[in-house]
mmCIF file of C-alpha atoms and ligand atoms in Angstrom:
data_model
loop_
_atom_site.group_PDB
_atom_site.id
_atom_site.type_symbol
_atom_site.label_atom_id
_atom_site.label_comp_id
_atom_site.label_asym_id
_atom_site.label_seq_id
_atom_site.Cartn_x
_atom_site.Cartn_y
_atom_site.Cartn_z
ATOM 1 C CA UNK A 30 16.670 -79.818 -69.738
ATOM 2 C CA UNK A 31 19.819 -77.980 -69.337
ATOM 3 C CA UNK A 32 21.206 -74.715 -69.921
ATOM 4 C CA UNK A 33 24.487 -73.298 -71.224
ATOM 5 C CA UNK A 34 25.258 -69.704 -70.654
ATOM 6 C CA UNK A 35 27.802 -66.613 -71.018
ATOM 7 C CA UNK A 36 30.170 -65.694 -68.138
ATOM 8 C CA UNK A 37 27.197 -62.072 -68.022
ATOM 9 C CA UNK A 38 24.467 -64.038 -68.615
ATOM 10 C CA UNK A 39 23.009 -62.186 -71.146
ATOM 11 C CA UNK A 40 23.296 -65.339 -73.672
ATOM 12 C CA UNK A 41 21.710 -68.437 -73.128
ATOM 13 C CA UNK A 42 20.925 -71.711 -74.723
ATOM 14 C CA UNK A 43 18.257 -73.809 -73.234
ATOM 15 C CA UNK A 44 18.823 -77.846 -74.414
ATOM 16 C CA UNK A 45 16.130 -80.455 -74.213
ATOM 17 C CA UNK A 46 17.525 -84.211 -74.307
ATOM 18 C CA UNK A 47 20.520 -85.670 -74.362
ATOM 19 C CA UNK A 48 23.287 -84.550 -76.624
ATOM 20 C CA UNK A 49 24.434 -86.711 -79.980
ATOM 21 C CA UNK A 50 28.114 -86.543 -79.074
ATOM 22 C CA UNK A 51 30.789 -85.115 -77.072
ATOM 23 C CA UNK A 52 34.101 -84.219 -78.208
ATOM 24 C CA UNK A 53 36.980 -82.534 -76.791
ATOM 25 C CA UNK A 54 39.139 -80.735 -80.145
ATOM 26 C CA UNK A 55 42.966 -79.750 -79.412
ATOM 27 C CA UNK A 56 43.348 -78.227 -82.846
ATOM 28 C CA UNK A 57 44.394 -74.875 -82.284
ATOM 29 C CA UNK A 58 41.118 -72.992 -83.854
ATOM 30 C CA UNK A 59 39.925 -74.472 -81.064
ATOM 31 C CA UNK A 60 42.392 -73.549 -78.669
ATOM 32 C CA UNK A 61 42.195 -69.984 -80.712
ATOM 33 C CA UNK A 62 38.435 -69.954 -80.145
ATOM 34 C CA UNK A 63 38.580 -70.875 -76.752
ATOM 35 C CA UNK A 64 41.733 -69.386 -75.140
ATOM 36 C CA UNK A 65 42.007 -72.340 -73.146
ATOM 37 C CA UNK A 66 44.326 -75.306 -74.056
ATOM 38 C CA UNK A 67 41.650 -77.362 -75.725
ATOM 39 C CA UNK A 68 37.692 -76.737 -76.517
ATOM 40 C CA UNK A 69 35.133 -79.446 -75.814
ATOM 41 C CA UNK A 70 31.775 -79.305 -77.165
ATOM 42 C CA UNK A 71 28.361 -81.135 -76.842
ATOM 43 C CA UNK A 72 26.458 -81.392 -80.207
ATOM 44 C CA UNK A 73 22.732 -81.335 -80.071
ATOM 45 C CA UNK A 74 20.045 -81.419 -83.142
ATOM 46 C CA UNK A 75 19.039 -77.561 -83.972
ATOM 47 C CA UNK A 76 15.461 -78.799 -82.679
ATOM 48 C CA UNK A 77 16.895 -79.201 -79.040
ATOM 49 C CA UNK A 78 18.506 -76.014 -78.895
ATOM 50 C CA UNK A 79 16.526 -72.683 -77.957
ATOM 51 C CA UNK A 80 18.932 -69.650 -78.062
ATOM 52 C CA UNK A 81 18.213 -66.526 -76.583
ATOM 53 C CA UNK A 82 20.052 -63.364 -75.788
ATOM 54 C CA UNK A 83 22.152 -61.438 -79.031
ATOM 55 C CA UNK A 84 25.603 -62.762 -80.074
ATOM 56 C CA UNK A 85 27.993 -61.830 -82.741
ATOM 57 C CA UNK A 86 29.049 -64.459 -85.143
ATOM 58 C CA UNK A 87 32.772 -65.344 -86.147
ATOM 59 C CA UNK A 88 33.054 -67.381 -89.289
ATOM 60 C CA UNK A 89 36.230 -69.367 -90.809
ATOM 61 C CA UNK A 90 36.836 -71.974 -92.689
ATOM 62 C CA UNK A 91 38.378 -75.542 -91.397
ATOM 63 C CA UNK A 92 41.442 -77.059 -92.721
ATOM 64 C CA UNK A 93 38.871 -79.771 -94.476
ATOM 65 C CA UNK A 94 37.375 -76.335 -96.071
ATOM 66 C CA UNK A 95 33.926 -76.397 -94.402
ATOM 67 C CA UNK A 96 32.583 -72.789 -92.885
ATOM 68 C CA UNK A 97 32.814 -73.070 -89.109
ATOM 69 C CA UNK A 98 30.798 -70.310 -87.631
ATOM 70 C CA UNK A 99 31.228 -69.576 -83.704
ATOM 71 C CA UNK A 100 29.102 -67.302 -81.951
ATOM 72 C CA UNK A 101 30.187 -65.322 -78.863
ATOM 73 C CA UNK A 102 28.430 -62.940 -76.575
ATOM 74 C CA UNK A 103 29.298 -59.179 -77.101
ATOM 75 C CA UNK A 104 29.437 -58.542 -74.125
ATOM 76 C CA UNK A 105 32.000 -60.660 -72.045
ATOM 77 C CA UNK A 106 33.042 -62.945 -75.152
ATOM 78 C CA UNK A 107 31.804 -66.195 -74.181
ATOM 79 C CA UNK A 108 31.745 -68.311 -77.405
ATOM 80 C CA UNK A 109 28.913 -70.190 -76.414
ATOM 81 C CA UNK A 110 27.798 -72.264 -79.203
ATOM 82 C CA UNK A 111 28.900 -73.050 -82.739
ATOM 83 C CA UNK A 112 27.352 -74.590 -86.584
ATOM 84 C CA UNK A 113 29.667 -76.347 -88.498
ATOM 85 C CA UNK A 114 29.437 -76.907 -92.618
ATOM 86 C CA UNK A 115 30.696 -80.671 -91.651
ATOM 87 C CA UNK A 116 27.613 -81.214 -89.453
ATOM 88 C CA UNK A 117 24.956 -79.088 -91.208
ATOM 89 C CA UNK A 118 21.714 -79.178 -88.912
ATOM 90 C CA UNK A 119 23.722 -79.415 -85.467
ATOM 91 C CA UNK A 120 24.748 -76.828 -82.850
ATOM 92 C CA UNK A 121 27.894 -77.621 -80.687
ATOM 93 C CA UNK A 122 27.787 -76.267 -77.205
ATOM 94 C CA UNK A 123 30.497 -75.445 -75.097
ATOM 95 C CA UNK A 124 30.620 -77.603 -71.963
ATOM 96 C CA UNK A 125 32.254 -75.652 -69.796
ATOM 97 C CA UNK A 126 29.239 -73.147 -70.018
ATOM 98 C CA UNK A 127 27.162 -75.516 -68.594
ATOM 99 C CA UNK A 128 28.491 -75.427 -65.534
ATOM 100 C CA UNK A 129 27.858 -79.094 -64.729
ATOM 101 C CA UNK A 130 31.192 -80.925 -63.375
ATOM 102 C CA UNK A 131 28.566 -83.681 -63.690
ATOM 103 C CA UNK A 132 28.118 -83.541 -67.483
ATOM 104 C CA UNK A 133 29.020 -86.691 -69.371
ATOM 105 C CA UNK A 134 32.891 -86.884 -70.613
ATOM 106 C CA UNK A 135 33.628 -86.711 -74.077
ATOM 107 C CA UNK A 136 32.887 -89.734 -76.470
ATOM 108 C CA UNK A 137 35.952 -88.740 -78.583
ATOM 109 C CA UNK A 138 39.683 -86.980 -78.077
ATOM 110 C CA UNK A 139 40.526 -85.327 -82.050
ATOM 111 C CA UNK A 140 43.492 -83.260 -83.108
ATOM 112 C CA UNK A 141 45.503 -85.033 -80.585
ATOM 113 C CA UNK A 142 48.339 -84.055 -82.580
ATOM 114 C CA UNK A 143 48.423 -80.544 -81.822
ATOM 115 C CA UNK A 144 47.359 -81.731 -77.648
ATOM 116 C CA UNK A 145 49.242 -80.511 -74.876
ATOM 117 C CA UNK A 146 51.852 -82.344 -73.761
ATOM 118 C CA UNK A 147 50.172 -82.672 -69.917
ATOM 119 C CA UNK A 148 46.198 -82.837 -71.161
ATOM 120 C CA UNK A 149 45.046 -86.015 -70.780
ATOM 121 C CA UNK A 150 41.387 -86.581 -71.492
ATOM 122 C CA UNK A 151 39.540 -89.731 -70.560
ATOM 123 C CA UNK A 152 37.214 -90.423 -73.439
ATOM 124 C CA UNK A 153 34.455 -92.703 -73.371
ATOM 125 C CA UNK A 154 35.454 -94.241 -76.895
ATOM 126 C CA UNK A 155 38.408 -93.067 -78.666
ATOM 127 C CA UNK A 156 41.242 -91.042 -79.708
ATOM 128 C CA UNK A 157 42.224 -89.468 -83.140
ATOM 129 C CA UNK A 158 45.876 -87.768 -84.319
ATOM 130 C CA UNK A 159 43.701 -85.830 -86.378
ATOM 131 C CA UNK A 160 40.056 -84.602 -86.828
ATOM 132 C CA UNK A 161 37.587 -87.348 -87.973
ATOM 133 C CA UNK A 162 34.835 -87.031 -90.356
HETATM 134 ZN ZN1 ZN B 201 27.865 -62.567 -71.815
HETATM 135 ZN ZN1 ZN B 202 38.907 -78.004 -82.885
#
């Protein structure tokens, strides 16, 4: 069991098990999203995730023209956790509100193309130029 939560605490997600992936995007909704230079998210089944706490909801839609909704707390802005149209039935969670220097590393690198010159991320399997379905 672990929990992700806002920089207030107000917004929480409580996850049972292990997560199905881990990816670490440098496309720049992400960077958008995040503020930071690249996001990096752990996806979990809905059925692991228990949210609680009220958060406002930010929807676009991708390049690859699926809705991509994120949902940050009102409070201090945290986007905490997000439901993509390209993985219907999954929640990504934002690692770094996890707190866990301990947490696995990502399985995959995408949008590489758009990555910071000085990131370098140490995936577990691979790296993409672009997103990958
Ligand atoms: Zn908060
Ligand atoms: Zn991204």
């Amino acid at each position: 069991m672990r929990e992700a939560t806002c920089a207030c605490g107000a917004l929480t997600a409580q996850l049972s098990g292990e997560p199905v992936s881990i990816v670490a995007c440098h496309c720049i909704a992400c960077q958008k999203r995040t503020g930071s230079v690249l996001g990096v998210g752990a996806y979990y089944p809905a059925a692991q995730v228990d949210v609680s706490g009220s958060a406002h909801a930010f929807k676009r839609t991708s390049d690859a023209g699926h809705t991509f909704t994120s949902h940050f707390c009102p409070t201090c802005g945290t986007s905490l956790y997000w439901e993509s149209g390209k993985n219907p039935g999954m929640i990504g969670i934002a690692v770094g509100a996890l707190a866990d220097p301990r947490f696995p590393r990502p399985l995959r690198s995408v949008w590489e193309e758009t990555k910071h010159d000085w990131v370098a991320v140490d995936t577990i399997a691979a790296h993409f130029p672009k997103g990958r379905t």
